[in-house]
Amino acid sequence: MDSRSWWVLEPDPPEHGLPDDLRARDRFGGRDCGWVAQMRPFVRHFTRPGQCVFDPFCGFATTLLAAALEGRQACGIEIDADRAALARERLRRHGVDAPIAVGSLPDTAPPRAIDLCLTNVPYFGCRWPQDDTQGAAAAGQLYLERDYAAYLERLRDIFHGVRAALPDGGFCIAMVENVVIDQRMLPLAWDLGRLLGGLFVAHEERLLCYPREAVALPAATTRGDRSHEYALIFQKARETICIASTQAELQAIEQAGFAFELYGSFARWLQRGDADSPRLPADADLLLPDDEARFNQLLHWLHERHYQLSLWGEPILPPVRLQQLRAHWYLRAQRRDRLGRLVRLDLCLASQAAEYLRGQPDSAR
Ligand SMILES: C[S@@+](CC[C@H](N)C(=O)[O-])C[C@H]1O[C@@H](n2cnc3c(N)ncnc32)[C@H](O)[C@@H]1O
């Protein structure tokens, strides 16, 4: 893989494309089948020979074939049983042994241990044949999702499953483009980027360009030919916070009159100091009194300072009920400054933490 942020791809040689007879058997005419050539550089760069590449939306097994051609193992999940059968047939013709499970994450697990997730997401607004709305494939088929927010939520659940399956340090690469439906543009690539940013650490992007003849447009017309895609590169990694900014923020919270106690890894790190624990903390845990009104005042204060507030990755705005907070254990407040430095505060109730800590060894306190 080279350093250019955009690549112009060469179409696949015929022997790597989806065979015509298999394309003809697909209800969708294989319209959403990608290119092997688009996947190979990522397979080479992000895995070693023998490691396993996983595609949670494996379709016609294009990613799996790319992995096999690069000497890697592969496995996939596909929700449509007929598609999975076509994909197996395609792999069989190439002599590739790569298991494909029918179903969907998180309920269906990857068929083997994985090292890299490399995928092309099913696009929102795709006109999947309507006769399938009654079929078994309908449940969970993202092509049939009618609501954009629900579609994004499902994607988040699925990538949550990817995160759980990846080893620490493993990469998750998703190919996606912004879509135009009835002349309305949905920023799907950017929404997916934001969503993946809540689960992984963003690393890079590549713009994949598919060569096409350009046509002149009448003045002031904006229509494009959608011949590019983003490859969004994320990593399952532990992002550490900026100690100096976190300390400055904690001081500001105190000065604003909010009482809290520090505990957990950040408190321990402060006690022991830099030299003994080179592993920087990933958050600062704050214990707060069980006072709903005061808790919400703090949330408003943080919100005004441009903190993003979330419960288990789901964005939230005050007021928050203490009951809701107890069910999630903590509320996350995070912000980034203009140097990209992260402050991440996990707010939880002192009473609940005391209950939890009673069951823990001393070293965890
Ligand atoms: C863009 S296509 C993938 C094509 C694949 N990259 C290829 O070139 O062979 C997306 C696939 O995701 C599948 N899909 C949709 N919803 C799914 C879900 N919830 N879980 C797993 N697969 C799903 C669709 O049936 C479709 O085959």
PDB file of C-alpha atoms in Angstrom, residues 51-55 74-76 105 110-117 161-167 170-171:
ATOM      1  CA  GLN A  51      -3.822 -14.405   9.213  1.00  0.00           C
ATOM      2  CA  CYS A  52      -7.574 -14.228   8.828  1.00  0.00           C
ATOM      3  CA  VAL A  53      -9.571 -11.522   7.034  1.00  0.00           C
ATOM      4  CA  PHE A  54     -13.229 -11.194   7.995  1.00  0.00           C
ATOM      5  CA  ASP A  55     -16.091  -9.543   6.115  1.00  0.00           C
ATOM      6  CA  ALA A  74     -10.774 -15.637   5.318  1.00  0.00           C
ATOM      7  CA  CYS A  75     -14.291 -15.931   6.674  1.00  0.00           C
ATOM      8  CA  GLY A  76     -17.513 -14.006   6.367  1.00  0.00           C
ATOM      9  CA  LEU A 105     -23.524  -9.860  13.896  1.00  0.00           C
ATOM     10  CA  PRO A 110     -17.520 -14.931  12.863  1.00  0.00           C
ATOM     11  CA  PRO A 111     -16.893 -18.583  11.893  1.00  0.00           C
ATOM     12  CA  ARG A 112     -13.209 -18.438  12.971  1.00  0.00           C
ATOM     13  CA  ALA A 113     -10.805 -16.204  14.884  1.00  0.00           C
ATOM     14  CA  ILE A 114     -10.119 -13.013  12.942  1.00  0.00           C
ATOM     15  CA  ASP A 115      -7.237 -10.542  12.517  1.00  0.00           C
ATOM     16  CA  LEU A 116      -8.693  -7.885  10.201  1.00  0.00           C
ATOM     17  CA  CYS A 117     -12.208  -6.716   9.340  1.00  0.00           C
ATOM     18  CA  GLY A 161     -19.710  -7.137  17.293  1.00  0.00           C
ATOM     19  CA  VAL A 162     -16.709  -6.615  14.992  1.00  0.00           C
ATOM     20  CA  ARG A 163     -14.904  -4.807  17.791  1.00  0.00           C
ATOM     21  CA  ALA A 164     -15.554  -7.661  20.190  1.00  0.00           C
ATOM     22  CA  ALA A 165     -14.185 -10.190  17.684  1.00  0.00           C
ATOM     23  CA  LEU A 166     -11.002  -8.270  16.757  1.00  0.00           C
ATOM     24  CA  PRO A 167      -7.807  -8.669  18.782  1.00  0.00           C
ATOM     25  CA  GLY A 170      -6.621  -5.111  14.999  1.00  0.00           C
ATOM     26  CA  PHE A 171      -7.873  -2.899  12.175  1.00  0.00           C
TER      27      PHE A 171
END
